[in-house]
Structures are given as C-alpha cells and as structure tokens.
Short mmCIF file of C-alpha atoms in Angstrom, two decimals:
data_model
loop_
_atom_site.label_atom_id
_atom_site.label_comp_id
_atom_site.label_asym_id
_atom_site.label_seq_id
_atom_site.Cartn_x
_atom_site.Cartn_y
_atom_site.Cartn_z
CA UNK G 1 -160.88 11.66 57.42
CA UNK G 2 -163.80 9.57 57.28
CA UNK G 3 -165.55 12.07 54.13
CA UNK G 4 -162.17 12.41 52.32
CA UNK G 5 -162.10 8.40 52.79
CA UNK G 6 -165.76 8.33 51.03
CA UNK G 7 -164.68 10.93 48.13
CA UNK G 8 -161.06 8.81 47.37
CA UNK G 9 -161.50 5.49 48.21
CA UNK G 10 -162.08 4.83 44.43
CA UNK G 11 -158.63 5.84 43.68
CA UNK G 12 -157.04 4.06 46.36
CA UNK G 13 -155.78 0.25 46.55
CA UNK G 14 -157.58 -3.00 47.65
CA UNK G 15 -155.19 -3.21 50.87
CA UNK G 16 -155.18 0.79 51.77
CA UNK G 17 -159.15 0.72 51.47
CA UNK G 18 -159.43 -2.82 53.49
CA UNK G 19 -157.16 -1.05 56.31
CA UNK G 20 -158.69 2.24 56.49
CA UNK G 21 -162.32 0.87 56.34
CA UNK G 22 -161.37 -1.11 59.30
CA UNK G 23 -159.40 1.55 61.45
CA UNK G 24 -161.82 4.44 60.31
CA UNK G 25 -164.85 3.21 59.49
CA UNK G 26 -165.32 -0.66 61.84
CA UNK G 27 -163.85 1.32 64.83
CA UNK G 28 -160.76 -1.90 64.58
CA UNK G 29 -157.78 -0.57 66.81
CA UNK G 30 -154.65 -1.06 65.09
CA UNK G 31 -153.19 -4.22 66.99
CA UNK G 32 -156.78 -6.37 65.72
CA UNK G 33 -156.09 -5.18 61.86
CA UNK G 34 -152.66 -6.15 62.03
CA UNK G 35 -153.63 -9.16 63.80
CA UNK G 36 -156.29 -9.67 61.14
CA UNK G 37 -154.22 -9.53 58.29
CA UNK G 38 -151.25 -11.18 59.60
CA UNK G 39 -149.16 -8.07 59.40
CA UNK G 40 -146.76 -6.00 62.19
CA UNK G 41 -148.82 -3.23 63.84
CA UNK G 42 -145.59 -0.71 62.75
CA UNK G 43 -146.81 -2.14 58.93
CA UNK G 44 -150.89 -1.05 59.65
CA UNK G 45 -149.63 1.92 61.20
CA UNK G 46 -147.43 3.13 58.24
CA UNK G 47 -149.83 2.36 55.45
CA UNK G 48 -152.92 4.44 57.46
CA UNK G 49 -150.48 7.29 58.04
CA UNK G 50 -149.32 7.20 54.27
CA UNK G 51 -152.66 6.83 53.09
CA UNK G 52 -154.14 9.55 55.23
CA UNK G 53 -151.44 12.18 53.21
CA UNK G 54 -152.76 10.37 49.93
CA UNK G 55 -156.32 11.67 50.68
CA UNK G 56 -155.51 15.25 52.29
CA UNK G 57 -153.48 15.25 49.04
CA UNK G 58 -156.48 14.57 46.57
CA UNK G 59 -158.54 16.78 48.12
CA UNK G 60 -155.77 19.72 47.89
CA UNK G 61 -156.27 18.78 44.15
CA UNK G 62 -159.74 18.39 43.89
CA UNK G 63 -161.71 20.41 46.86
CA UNK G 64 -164.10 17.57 46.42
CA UNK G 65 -165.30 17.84 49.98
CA UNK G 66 -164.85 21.14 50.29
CA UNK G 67 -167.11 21.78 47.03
CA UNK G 68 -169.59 19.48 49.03
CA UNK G 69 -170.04 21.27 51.93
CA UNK G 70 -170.30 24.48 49.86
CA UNK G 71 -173.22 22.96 47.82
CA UNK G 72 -175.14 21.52 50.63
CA UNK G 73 -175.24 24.61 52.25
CA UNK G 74 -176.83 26.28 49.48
CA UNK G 75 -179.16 23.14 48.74
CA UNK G 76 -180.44 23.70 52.06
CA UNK G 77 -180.89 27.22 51.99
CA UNK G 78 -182.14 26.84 48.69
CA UNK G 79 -184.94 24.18 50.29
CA UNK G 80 -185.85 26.38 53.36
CA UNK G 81 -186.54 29.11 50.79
CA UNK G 82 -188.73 27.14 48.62
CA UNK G 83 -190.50 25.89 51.35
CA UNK G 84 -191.78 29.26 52.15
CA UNK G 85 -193.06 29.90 48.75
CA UNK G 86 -196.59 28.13 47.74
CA UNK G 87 -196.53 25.87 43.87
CA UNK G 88 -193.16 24.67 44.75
CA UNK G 89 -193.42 20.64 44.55
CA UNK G 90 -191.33 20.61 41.34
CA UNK G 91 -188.49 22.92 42.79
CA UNK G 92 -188.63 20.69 45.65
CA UNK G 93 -188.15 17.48 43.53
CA UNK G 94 -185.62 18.99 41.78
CA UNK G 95 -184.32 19.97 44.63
CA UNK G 96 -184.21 16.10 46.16
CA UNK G 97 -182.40 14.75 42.68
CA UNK G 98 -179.75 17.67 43.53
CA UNK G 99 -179.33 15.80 46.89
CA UNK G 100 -179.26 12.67 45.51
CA UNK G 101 -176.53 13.33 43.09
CA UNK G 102 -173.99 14.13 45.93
CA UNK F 1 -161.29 14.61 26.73
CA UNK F 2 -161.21 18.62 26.85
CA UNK F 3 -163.71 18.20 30.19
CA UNK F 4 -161.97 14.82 31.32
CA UNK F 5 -158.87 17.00 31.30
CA UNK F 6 -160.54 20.50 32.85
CA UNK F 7 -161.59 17.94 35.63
CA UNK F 8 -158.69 15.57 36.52
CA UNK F 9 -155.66 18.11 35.56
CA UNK F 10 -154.71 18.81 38.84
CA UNK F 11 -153.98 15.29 39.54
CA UNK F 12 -151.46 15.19 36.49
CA UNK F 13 -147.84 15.35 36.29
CA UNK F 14 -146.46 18.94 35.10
CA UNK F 15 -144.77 16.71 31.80
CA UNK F 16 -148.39 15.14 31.48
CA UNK F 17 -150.34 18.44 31.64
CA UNK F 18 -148.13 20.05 29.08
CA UNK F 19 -148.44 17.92 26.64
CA UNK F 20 -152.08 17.25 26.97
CA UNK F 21 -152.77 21.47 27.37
CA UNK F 22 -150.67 21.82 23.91
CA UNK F 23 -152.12 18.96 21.93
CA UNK F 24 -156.00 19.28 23.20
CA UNK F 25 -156.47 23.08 23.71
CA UNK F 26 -153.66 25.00 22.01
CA UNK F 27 -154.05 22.53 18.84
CA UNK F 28 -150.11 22.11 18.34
CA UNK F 29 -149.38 18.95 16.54
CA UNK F 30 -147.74 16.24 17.69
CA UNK F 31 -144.84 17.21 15.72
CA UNK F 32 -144.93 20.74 17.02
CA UNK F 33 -144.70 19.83 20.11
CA UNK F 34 -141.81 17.23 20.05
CA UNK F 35 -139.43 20.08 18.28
CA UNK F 36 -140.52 22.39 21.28
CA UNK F 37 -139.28 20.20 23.83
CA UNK F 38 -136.84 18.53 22.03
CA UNK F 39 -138.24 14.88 22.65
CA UNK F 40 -139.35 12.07 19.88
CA UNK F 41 -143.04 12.12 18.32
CA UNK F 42 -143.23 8.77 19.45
CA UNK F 43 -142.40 9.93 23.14
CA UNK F 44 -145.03 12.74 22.79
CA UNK F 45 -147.63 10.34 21.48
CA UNK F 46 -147.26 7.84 23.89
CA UNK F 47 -147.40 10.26 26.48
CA UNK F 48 -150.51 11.54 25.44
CA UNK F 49 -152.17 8.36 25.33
CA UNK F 50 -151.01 7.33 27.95
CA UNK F 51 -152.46 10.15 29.95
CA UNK F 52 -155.96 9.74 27.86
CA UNK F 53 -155.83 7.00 29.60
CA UNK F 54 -155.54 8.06 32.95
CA UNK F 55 -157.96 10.61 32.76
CA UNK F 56 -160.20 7.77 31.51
CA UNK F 57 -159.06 5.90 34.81
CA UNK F 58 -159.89 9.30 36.90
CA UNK F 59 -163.97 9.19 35.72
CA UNK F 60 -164.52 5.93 35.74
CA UNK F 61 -163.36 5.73 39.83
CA UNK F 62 -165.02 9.51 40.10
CA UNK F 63 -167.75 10.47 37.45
CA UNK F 64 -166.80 13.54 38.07
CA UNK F 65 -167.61 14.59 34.46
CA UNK F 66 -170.76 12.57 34.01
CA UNK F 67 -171.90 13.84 37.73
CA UNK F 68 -171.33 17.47 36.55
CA UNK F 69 -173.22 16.62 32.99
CA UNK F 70 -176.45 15.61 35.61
CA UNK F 71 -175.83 18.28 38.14
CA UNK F 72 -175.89 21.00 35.25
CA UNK F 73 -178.77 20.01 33.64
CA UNK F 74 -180.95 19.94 36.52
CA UNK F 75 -179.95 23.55 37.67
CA UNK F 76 -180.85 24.04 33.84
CA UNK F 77 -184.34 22.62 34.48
CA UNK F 78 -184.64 23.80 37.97
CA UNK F 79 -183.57 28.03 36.33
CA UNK F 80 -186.23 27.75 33.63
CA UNK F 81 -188.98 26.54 36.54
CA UNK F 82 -187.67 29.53 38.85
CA UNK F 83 -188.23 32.24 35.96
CA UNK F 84 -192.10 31.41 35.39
CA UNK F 85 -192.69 32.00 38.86
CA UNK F 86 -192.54 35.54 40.68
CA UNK F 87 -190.92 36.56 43.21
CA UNK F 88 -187.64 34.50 42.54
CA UNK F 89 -184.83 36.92 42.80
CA UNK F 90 -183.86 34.94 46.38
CA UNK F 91 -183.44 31.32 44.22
CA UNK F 92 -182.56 32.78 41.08
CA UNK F 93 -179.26 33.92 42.65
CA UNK F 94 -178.87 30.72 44.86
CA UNK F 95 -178.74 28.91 41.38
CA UNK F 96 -176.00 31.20 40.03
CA UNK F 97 -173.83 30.08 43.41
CA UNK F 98 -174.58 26.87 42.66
CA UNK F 99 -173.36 27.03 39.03
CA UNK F 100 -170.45 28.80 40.08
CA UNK F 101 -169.58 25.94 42.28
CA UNK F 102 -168.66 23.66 39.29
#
C-alpha cells in the first residue's frame, strides 16, 4: 500500500492523502488521526478503506508499480552486467539518470 | 493529446474514450460523430474538451508522458553507446526489454 500510496497520491484529495500519510506512512493508529482531526474513528476508518480500493484501482489501470518493479529489475541486471565490462562509465551514468527518473 | 490519451485512457469513462478514440485517431468530425450516436455537436464538443482536460489533469499530477519523453531518449543515447562497443549482445537485448516496458 505504501508504493501504490507514492505512485497515486497525486490524484488523490487533500483529506485522503493527510489520512493515509498518517495511518501508512507516520505509523498514527486510527483512534490518534481521528482524534487529530476531530473526526469519529468509524469516519478515518471508512475513508482509508475507500481510499485503499481507489489506489488498487489505479494501479489495475495503470500497472504503474508493477511497470516499476519490472524496470528495476532490469536496471539492475543491466548495472551488474556493465559492471563486468571495462570503458563503461558512460553506460553507468546513463544508467544512474535511468534510476533517477523512477 | 494522441500520447496524453495512449497514457491516461484507461482511467477514462467508456463515453469519454469513444469520443476522444473517434475524434483524435479515427479523424471523424465532430459532426460525424454526433449523427453516430445520435447526441448534439455541442454535447460531443464539450465532451471532448472536457476530457482534454482531464487528460491534461492526469500529466500534470503524473508526467507520465513527459517521464516517458526522458526515459526514451536516454535508452536512445544509452543503444547508440552499446553498439560502438563489442561484445554487447547481453545489454543490447536488456534495452529492447526495457523499451518494451513503455
């Protein structure tokens, strides 16, 4: 949850961010956000749960994360490979600003 | 718009993705495609910018697009290094996966 969190959170509202960041991200348990933010625990609860399908929806969409995953693994190979070659400090920089753009 | 819309379509209603696949990439009309399903010009229009809009929305929160415009010109860069070495079969097809991936 916490990676499909730091792929979405763009596309999701002030309050859904504030509450996830602090339940998911802050380690708040639900009874101090609701306390927090002057709202029933029930309310916190709901709007985490709801949000949680908004996400695992996205990503159904988008494969965002998934597409990550996929890419660092070859990045990495891709590195380990280089590494064993000799004239490689371009590939390797290149390499780095592939990182970088993730 | 053609990439905004290759990028973000999945996130768009079925109404929304209709429109936008017959205006942008089967080059109906606006005309055309308000006698094909039997709704205003105006309704099709505003529909359609409407949606522009959205997918506007979708990069601006994402940069999906502009990420892939970076992402594809360093594999670019990093394929034409690859080919003046030797011995680059290993990489040469690790950049293919990686293109594939977008």
């Amino acid at each position: 949850m916490n990676y499909l969190f730091d792929f979405y959170q763009a596309l999701l509202t002030l309050k859904q961010r504030n509450y996830m960041e602090m339940y998911f991200i802050e380690d708040y348990s639900l009874g101090e956000i609701s306390e927090l933010n002057l709202v029933s625990r029930q309310a916190v609860y709901d709007n985490i749960k709801r949000t949680e399908t908004i996400l695992e929806s996205y990503e159904q969409h988008l494969h965002l994360y998934d597409k990550f995953k996929k890419r660092t693994s070859l990045i990495d190979e891709m590195e380990k490979t280089v590494s064993t070659k000799g004239d490689n400090d371009d590939l390797l920089k290149m390499i780095n600003q592939l990182k970088e753009l993730d």
